[in-house]
mmCIF file of C-alpha atoms in Angstrom:
data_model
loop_
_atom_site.group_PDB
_atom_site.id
_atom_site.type_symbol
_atom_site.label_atom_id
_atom_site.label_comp_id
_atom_site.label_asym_id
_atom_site.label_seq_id
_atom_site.Cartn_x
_atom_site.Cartn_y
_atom_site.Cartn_z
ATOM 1 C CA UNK A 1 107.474 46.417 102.809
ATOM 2 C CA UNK A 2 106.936 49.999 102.200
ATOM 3 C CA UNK A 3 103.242 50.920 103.504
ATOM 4 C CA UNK A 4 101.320 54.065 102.115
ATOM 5 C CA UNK A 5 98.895 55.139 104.530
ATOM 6 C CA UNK A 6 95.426 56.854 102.899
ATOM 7 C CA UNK A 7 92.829 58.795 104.823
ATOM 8 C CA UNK A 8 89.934 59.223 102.431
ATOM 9 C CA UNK A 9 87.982 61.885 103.857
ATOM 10 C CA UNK A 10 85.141 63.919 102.913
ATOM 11 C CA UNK A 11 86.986 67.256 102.315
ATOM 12 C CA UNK A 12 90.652 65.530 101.709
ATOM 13 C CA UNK A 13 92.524 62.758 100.916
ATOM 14 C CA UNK A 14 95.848 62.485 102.725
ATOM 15 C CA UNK A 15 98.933 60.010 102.083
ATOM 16 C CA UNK A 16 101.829 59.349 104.230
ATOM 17 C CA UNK A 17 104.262 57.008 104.250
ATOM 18 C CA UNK A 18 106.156 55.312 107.098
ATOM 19 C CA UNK A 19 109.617 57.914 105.791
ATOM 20 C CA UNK A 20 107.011 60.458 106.839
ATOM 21 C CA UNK A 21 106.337 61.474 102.970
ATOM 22 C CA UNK A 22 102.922 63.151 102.904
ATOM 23 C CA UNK A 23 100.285 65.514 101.120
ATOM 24 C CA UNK A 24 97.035 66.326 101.047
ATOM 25 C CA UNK A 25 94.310 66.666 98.207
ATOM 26 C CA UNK A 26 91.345 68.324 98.402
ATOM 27 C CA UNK A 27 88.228 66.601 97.118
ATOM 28 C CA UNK A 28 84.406 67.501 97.899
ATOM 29 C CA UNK A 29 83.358 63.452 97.777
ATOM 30 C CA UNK A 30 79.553 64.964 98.481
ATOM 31 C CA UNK A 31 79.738 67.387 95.546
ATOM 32 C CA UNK A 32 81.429 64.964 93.183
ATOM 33 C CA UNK A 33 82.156 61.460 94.546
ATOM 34 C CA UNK A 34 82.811 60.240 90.857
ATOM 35 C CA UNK A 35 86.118 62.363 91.244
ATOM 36 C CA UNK A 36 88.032 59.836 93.647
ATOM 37 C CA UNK A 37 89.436 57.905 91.356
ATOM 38 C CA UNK A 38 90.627 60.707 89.248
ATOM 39 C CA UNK A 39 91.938 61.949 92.714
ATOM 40 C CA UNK A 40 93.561 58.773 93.746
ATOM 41 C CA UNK A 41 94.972 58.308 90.519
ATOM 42 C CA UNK A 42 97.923 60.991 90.486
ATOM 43 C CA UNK A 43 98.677 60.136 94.798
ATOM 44 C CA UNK A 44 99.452 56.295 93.457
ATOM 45 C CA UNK A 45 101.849 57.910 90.915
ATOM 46 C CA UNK A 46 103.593 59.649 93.038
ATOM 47 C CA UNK A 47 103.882 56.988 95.537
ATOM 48 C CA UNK A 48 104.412 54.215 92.902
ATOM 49 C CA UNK A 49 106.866 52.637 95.393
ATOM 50 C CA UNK A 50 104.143 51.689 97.856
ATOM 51 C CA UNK A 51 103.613 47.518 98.517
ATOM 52 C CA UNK A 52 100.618 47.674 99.926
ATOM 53 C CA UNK A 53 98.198 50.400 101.434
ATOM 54 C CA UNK A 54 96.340 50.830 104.869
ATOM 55 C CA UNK A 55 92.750 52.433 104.401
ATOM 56 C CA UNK A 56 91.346 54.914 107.106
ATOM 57 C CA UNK A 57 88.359 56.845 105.881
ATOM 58 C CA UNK A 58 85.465 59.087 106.685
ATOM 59 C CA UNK A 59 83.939 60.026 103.202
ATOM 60 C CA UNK A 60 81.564 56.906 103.680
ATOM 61 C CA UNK A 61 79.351 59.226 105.644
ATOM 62 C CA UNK A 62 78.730 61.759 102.776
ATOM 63 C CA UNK A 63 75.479 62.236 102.124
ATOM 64 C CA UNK A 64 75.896 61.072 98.460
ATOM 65 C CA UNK A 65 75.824 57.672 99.562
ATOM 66 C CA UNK A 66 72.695 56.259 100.170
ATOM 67 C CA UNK A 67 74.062 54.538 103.503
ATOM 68 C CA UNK A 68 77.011 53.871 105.414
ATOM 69 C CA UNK A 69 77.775 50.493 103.849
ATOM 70 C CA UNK A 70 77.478 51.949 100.118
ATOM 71 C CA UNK A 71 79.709 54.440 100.994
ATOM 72 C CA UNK A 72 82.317 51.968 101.896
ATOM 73 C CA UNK A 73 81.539 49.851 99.331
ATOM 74 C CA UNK A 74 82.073 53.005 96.773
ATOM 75 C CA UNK A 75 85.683 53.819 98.455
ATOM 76 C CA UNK A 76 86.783 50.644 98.697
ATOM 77 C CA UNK A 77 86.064 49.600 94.359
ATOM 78 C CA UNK A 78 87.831 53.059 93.387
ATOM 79 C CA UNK A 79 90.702 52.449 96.310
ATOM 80 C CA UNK A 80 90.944 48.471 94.566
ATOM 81 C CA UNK A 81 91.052 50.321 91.173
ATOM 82 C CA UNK A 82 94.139 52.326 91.707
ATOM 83 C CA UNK A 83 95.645 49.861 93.943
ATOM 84 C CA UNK A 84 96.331 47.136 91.375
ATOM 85 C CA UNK A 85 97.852 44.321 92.441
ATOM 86 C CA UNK A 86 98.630 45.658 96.046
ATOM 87 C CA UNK A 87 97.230 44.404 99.317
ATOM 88 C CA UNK A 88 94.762 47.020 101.099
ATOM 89 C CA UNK A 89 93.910 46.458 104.792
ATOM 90 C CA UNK A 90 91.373 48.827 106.237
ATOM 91 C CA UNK A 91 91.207 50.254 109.571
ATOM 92 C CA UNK A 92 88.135 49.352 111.773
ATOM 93 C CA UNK A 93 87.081 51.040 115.101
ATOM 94 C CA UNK A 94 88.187 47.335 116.724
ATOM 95 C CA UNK A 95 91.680 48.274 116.493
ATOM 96 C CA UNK A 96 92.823 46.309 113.573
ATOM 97 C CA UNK A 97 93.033 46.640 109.650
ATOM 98 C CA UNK A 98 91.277 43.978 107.577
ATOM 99 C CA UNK A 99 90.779 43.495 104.224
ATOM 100 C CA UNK A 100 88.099 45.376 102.150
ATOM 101 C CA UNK A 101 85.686 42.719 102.160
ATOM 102 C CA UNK A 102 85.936 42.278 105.813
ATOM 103 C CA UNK A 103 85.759 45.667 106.013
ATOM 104 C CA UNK A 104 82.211 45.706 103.819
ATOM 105 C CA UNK A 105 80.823 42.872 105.735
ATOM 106 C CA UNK A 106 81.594 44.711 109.222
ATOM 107 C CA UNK A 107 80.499 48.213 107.871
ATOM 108 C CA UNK A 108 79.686 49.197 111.352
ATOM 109 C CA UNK A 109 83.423 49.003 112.574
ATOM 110 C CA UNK A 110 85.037 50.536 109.261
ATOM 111 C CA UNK A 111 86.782 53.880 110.402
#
């Protein structure tokens, strides 16, 4: 299964894949958090070939969102928007990737 690896941060968004495939995009999520999935959009293009993705993010934190939890919650809709049909898992501070709604009900441990 061919895994694409997104770190949605609050200054970038990086993908990688496991043939060591990567870039980087900037986006200000703070300034314009609306943008992501007009960010997102053109990485899932070019990475078409991805099965499934694994979530790591830090843009949560932004001070856009009115908490923690609605900045996952934001990520996560825009991140199930572009995916389509693919599985996400999303990493937590537990050491494990889970899916998104785990990941919203155990905002405290989403990374």
């Amino acid at each position: 299964m061919q895994v694409l690896g997104l770190d949605i941060g609050g200054a970038n968004i990086k993908a990688a894949t496991e043939t060591a495939e990567a870039l980087s995009v900037p986006l200000e999520i703070w300034r314009s958090p609306d943008r992501l999935v007009d960010t997102l959009v053109p990485i899932m293009n070019r990475f078409s070939a991805a099965e499934m993705l694994a979530v790591t993010m830090t843009a949560e934190l932004a001070d856009c969102f009115a908490t923690k939890a609605d900045g996952i919650d934001r990520v996560l809709r825009t991140v199930e928007v572009v995916a389509g049909k693919r599985p996400i898992r999303v990493w937590q501070t537990s050491g494990e990737f889970v899916s998104t709604q785990e990941a919203r009900d155990e905002s405290t441990l989403t990374a």
